[in-house]
mmCIF file of C-alpha atoms in Angstrom:
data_model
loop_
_atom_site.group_PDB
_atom_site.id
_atom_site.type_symbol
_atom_site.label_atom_id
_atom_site.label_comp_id
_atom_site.label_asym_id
_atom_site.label_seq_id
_atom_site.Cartn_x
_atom_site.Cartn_y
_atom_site.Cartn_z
ATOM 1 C CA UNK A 1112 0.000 0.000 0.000
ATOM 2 C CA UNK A 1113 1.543 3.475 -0.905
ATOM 3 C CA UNK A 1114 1.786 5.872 1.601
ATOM 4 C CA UNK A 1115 -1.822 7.728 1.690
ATOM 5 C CA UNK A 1116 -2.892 5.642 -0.729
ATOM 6 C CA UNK A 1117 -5.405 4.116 1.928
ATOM 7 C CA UNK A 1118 -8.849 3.232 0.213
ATOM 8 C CA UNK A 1119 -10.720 4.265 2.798
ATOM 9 C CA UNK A 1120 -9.377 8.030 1.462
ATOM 10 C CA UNK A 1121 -11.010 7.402 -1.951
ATOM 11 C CA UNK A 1122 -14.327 6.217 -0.151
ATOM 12 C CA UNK A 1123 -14.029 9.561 2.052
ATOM 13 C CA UNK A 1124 -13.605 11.787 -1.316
ATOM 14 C CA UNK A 1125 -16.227 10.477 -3.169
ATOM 15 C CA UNK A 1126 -19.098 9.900 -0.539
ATOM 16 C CA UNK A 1127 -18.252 13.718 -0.125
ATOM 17 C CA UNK A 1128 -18.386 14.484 -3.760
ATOM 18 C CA UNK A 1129 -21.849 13.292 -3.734
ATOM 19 C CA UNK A 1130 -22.479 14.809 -0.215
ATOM 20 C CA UNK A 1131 -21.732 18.131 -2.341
ATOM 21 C CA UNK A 1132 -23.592 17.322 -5.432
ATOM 22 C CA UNK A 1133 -26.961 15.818 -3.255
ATOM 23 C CA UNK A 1134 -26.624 19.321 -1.622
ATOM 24 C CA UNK A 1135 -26.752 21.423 -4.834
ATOM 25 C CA UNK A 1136 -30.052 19.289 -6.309
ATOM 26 C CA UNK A 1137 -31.734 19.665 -2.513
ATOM 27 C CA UNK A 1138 -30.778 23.762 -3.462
ATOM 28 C CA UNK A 1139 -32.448 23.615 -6.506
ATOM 29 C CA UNK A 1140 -35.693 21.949 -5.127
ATOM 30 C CA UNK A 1141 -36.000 24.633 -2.667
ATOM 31 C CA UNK A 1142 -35.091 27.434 -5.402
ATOM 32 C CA UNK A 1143 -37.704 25.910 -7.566
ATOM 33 C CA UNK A 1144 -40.361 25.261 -5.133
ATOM 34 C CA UNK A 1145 -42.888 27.583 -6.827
ATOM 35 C CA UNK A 1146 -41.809 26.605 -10.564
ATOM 36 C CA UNK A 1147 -44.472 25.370 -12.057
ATOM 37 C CA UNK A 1148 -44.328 21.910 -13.586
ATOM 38 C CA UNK A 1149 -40.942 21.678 -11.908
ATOM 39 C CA UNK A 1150 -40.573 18.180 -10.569
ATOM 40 C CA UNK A 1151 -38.531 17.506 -7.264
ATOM 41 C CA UNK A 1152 -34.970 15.232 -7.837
ATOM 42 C CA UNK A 1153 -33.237 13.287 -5.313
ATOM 43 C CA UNK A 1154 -29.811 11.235 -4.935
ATOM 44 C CA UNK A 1155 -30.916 8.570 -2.464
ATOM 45 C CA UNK A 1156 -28.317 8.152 1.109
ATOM 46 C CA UNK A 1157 -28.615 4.830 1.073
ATOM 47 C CA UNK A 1158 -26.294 2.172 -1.025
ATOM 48 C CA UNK A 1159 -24.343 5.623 -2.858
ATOM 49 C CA UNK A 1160 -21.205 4.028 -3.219
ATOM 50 C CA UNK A 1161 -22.351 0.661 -4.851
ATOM 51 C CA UNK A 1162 -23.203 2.489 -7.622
ATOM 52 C CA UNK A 1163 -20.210 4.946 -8.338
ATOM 53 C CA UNK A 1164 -17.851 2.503 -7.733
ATOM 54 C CA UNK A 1165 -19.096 0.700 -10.732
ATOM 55 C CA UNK A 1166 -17.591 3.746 -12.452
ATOM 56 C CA UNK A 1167 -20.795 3.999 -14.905
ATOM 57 C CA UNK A 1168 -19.491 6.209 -17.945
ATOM 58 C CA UNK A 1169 -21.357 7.607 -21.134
ATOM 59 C CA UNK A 1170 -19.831 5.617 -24.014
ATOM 60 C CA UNK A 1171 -18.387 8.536 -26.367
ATOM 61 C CA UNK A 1172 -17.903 6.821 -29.910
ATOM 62 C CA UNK A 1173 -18.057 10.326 -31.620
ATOM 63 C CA UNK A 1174 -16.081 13.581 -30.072
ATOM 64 C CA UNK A 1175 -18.855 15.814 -29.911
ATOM 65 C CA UNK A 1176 -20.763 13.835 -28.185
ATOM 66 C CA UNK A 1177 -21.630 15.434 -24.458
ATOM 67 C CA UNK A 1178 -19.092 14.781 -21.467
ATOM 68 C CA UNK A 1179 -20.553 13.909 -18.175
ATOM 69 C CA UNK A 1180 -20.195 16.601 -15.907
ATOM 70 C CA UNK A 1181 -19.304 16.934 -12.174
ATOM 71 C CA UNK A 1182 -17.035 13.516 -12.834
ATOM 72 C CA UNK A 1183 -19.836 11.617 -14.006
ATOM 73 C CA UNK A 1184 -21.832 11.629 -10.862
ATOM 74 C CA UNK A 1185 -24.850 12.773 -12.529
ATOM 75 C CA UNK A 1186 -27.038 9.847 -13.197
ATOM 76 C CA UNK A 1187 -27.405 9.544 -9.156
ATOM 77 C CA UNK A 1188 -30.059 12.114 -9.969
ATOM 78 C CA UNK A 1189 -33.456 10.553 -10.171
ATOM 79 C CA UNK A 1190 -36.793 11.833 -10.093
ATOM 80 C CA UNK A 1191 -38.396 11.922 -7.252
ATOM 81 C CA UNK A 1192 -40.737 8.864 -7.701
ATOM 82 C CA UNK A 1193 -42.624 8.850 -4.532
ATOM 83 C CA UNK A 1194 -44.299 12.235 -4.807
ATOM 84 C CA UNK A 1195 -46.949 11.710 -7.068
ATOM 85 C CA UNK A 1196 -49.018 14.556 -5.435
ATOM 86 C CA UNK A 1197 -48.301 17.305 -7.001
ATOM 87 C CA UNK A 1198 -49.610 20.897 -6.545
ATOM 88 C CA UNK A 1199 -52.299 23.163 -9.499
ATOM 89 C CA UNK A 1200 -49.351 24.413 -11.086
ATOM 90 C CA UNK A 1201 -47.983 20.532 -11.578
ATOM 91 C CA UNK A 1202 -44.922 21.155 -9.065
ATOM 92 C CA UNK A 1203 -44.326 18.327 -6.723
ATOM 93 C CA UNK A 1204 -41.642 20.099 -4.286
ATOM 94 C CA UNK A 1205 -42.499 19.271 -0.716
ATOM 95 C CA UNK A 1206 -40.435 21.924 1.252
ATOM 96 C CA UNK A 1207 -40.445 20.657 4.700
ATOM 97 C CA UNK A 1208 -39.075 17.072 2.878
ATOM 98 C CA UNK A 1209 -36.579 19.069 1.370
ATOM 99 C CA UNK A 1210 -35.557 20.724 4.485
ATOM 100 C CA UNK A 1211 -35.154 17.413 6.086
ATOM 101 C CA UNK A 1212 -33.103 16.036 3.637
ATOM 102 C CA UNK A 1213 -30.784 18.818 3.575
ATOM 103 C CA UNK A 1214 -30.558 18.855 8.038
ATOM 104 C CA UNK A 1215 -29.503 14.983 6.891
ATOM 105 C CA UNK A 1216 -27.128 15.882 3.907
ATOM 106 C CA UNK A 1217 -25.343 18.672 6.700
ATOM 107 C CA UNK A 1218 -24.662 15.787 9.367
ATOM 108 C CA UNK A 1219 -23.177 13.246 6.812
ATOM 109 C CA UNK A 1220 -20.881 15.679 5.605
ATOM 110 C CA UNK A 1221 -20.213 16.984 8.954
ATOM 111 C CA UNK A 1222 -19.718 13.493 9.848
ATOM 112 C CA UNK A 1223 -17.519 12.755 7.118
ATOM 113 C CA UNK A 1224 -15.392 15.271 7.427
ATOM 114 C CA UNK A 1225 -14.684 14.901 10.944
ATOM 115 C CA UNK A 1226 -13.623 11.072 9.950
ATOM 116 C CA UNK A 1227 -10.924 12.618 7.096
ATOM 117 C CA UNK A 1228 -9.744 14.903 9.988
ATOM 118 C CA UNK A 1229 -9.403 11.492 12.045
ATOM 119 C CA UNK A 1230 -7.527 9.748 9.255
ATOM 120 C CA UNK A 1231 -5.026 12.660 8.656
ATOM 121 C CA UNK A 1232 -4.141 12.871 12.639
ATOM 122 C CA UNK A 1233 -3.351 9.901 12.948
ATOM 123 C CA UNK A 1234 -1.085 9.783 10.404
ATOM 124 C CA UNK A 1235 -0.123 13.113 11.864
ATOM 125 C CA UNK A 1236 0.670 11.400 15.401
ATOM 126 C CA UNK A 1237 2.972 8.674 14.218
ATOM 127 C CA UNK A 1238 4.790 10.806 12.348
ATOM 128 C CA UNK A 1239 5.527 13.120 14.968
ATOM 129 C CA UNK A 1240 5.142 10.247 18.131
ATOM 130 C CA UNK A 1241 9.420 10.060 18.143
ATOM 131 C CA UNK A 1242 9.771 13.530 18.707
ATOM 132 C CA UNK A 1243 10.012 13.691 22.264
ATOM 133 C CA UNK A 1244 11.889 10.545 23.114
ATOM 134 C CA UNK B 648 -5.045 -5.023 24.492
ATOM 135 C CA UNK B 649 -4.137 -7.616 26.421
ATOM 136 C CA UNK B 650 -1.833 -6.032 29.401
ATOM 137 C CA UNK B 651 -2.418 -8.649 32.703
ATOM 138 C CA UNK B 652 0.817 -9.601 32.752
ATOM 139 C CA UNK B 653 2.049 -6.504 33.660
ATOM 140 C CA UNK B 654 1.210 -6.151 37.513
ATOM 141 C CA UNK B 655 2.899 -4.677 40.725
ATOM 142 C CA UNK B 656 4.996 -7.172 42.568
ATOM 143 C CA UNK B 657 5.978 -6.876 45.643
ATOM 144 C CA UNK B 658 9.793 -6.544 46.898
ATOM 145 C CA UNK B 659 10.587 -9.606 48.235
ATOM 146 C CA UNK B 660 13.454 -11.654 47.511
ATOM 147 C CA UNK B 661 11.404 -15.317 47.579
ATOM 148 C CA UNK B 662 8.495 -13.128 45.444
ATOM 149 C CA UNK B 663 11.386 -12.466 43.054
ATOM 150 C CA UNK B 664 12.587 -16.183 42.682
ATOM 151 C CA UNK B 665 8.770 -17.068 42.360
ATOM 152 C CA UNK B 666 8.461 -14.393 39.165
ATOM 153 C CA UNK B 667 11.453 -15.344 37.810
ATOM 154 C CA UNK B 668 10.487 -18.990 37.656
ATOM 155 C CA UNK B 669 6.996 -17.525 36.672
ATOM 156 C CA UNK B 670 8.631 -15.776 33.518
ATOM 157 C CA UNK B 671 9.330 -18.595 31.684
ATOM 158 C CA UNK B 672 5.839 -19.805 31.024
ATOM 159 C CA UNK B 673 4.769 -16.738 30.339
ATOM 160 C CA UNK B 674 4.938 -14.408 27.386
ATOM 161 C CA UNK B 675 8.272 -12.284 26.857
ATOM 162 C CA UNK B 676 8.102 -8.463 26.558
ATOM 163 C CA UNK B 677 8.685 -9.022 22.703
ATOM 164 C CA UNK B 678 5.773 -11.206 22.270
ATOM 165 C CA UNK B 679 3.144 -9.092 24.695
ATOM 166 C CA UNK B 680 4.006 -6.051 22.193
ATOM 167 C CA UNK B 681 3.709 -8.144 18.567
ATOM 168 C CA UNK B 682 0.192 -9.253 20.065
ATOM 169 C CA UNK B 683 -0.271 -5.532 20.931
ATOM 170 C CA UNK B 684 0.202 -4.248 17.694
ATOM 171 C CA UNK B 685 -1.854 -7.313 16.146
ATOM 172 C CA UNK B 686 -4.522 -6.161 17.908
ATOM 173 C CA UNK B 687 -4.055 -2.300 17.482
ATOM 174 C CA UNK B 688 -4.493 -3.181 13.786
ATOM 175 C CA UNK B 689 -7.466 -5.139 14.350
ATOM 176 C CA UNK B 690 -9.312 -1.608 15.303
ATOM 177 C CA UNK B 691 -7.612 0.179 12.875
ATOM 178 C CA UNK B 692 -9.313 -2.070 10.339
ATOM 179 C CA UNK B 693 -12.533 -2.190 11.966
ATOM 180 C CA UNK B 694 -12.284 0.937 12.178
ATOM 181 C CA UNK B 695 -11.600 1.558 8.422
ATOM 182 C CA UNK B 696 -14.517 -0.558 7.474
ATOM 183 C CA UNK B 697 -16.865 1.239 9.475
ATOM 184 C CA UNK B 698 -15.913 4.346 7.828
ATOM 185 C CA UNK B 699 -16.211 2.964 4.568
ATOM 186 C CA UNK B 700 -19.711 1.857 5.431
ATOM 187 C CA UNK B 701 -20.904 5.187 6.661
ATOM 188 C CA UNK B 702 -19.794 6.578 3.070
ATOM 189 C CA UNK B 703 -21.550 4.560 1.113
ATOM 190 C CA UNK B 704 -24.507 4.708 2.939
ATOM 191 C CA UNK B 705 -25.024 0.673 4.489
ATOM 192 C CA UNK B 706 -24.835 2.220 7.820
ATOM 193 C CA UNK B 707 -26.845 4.673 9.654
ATOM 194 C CA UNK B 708 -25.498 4.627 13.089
ATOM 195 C CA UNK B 709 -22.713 7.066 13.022
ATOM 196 C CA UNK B 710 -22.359 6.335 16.903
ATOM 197 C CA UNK B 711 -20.783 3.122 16.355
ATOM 198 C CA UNK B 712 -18.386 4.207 13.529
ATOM 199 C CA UNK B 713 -17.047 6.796 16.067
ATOM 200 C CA UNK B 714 -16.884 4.447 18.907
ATOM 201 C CA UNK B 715 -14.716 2.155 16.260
ATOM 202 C CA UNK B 716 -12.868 5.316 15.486
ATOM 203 C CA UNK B 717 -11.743 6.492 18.918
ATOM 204 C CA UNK B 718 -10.845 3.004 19.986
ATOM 205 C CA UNK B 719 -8.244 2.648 17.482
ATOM 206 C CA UNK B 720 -6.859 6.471 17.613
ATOM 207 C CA UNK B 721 -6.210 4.911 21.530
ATOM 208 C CA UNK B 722 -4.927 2.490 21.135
ATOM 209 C CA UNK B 723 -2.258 3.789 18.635
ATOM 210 C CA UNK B 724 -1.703 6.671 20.605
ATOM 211 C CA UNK B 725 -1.357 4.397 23.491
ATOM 212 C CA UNK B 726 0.959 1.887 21.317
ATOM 213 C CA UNK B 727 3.541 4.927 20.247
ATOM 214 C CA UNK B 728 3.536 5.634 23.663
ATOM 215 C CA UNK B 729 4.713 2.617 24.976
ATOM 216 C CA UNK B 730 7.218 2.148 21.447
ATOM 217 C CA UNK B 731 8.776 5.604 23.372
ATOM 218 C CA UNK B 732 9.196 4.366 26.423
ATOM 219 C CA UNK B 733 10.805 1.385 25.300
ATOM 220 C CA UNK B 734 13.182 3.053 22.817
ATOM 221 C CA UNK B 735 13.700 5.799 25.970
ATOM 222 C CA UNK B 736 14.896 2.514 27.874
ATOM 223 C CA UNK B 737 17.313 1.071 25.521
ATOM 224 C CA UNK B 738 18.789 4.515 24.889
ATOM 225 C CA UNK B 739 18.952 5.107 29.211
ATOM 226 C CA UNK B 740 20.618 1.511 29.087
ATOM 227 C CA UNK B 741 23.053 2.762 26.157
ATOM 228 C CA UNK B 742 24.196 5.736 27.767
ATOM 229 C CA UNK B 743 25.024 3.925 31.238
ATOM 230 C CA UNK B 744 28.480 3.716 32.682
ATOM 231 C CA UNK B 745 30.295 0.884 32.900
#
């Protein structure tokens, strides 16, 4: 194993990516609450990493064809298929839902980065453990 | 981390000649710290894993992942530790007269 090349690093960077991203699409549910026929998107917390470890990749056969932004992370968006009430104006944004998810989305990342912190002092503490012998 | 074997005796010459003969059954200094670190690594993993889980979302009780957590940054700090004193020994040992 190379030196910070711990695995549990990569798990850390990309369960935060999509920490990030999840927060951005929860942003945009609130912005668009009174859009009309806007329909609310989600990236589920449970089973995240299953999926983008897969590495799932739009096949490009032809240059112009469109990259996948934000690292290919993208298709974790999905349509929110459990609200199927929607409001007159066809916009199904629940905002207290929204405001859950995003109390939820602050605490993992909280969480998350408090583990990285963890990770890096105790490499941190070994490195410096021989200085006062 | 498994530390009986380490316990106060008391000064006594026939209490000496009973640990002495004791010390040969039992585990040397050597082996007490391999099994040490063994088991220091055991957290670490654990502890690893448990991080690893919280990412990807299988686990929802962060409580347990930072229980995990702080029981290996212990023990480690608590292993170093002890890797001082020892080296702090040798190098008292070194710089005796003769």
């Amino acid at each position: 194993m190379a030196f910070l090349g711990d695995s549990t690093f990569t798990y850390l960077k990309k369960a935060l990516d999509i920490a990030v991203l999840r927060q951005d699409v929860i942003a945009s549910n609130i912005a668009n609450a009174d859009t009309p026929n806007y329909k609310a998107k989600h990236i589920p917390f449970k089973d995240v990493l299953d999926i983008a470890d897969s590495e799932l990749k739009l096949k490009k056969t032809d240059p112009k064809h469109i990259d996948d932004s934000s690292g290919g992370m993208d298709y974790l968006i999905k349509p929110d298929k459990n609200d199927y009430i929607t409001k007159n104006d066809k916009n199904n944004v629940k905002l207290d839902k929204e405001l859950t998810d995003l109390a939820k989305n602050t605490l993992l990342v909280n969480a998350l980065t408090a583990f990285e912190k963890y990770k890096f002092n105790e490499y941190r503490d070994v490195i410096s453990a021989s200085k006062n012998i | 981390m498994d530390i009986k074997d380490i316990t106060l005796k008391p000064i006594d010459s026939s209490e000496i000649k009973k640990s002495e003969t004791k010390k040969a059954e039992g585990d040397s200094f050597a082996e007490i710290l391999k099994k040490s670190l063994d088991e220091v690594n055991k957290l670490q993993n654990r502890a690893d894993e448990s991080i690893k889980d919280i990412a990807a979302g299988k686990m929802d009780n962060i409580q347990d992942a930072v229980m995990a957590i702080e029981k290996a940054d212990i023990s480690l700090k608590l292993l170093t530790e002890i890797r001082n004193k020892a080296i702090e020994a040798y190098k008292e040992v070194m710089r005796m007269q003769v």
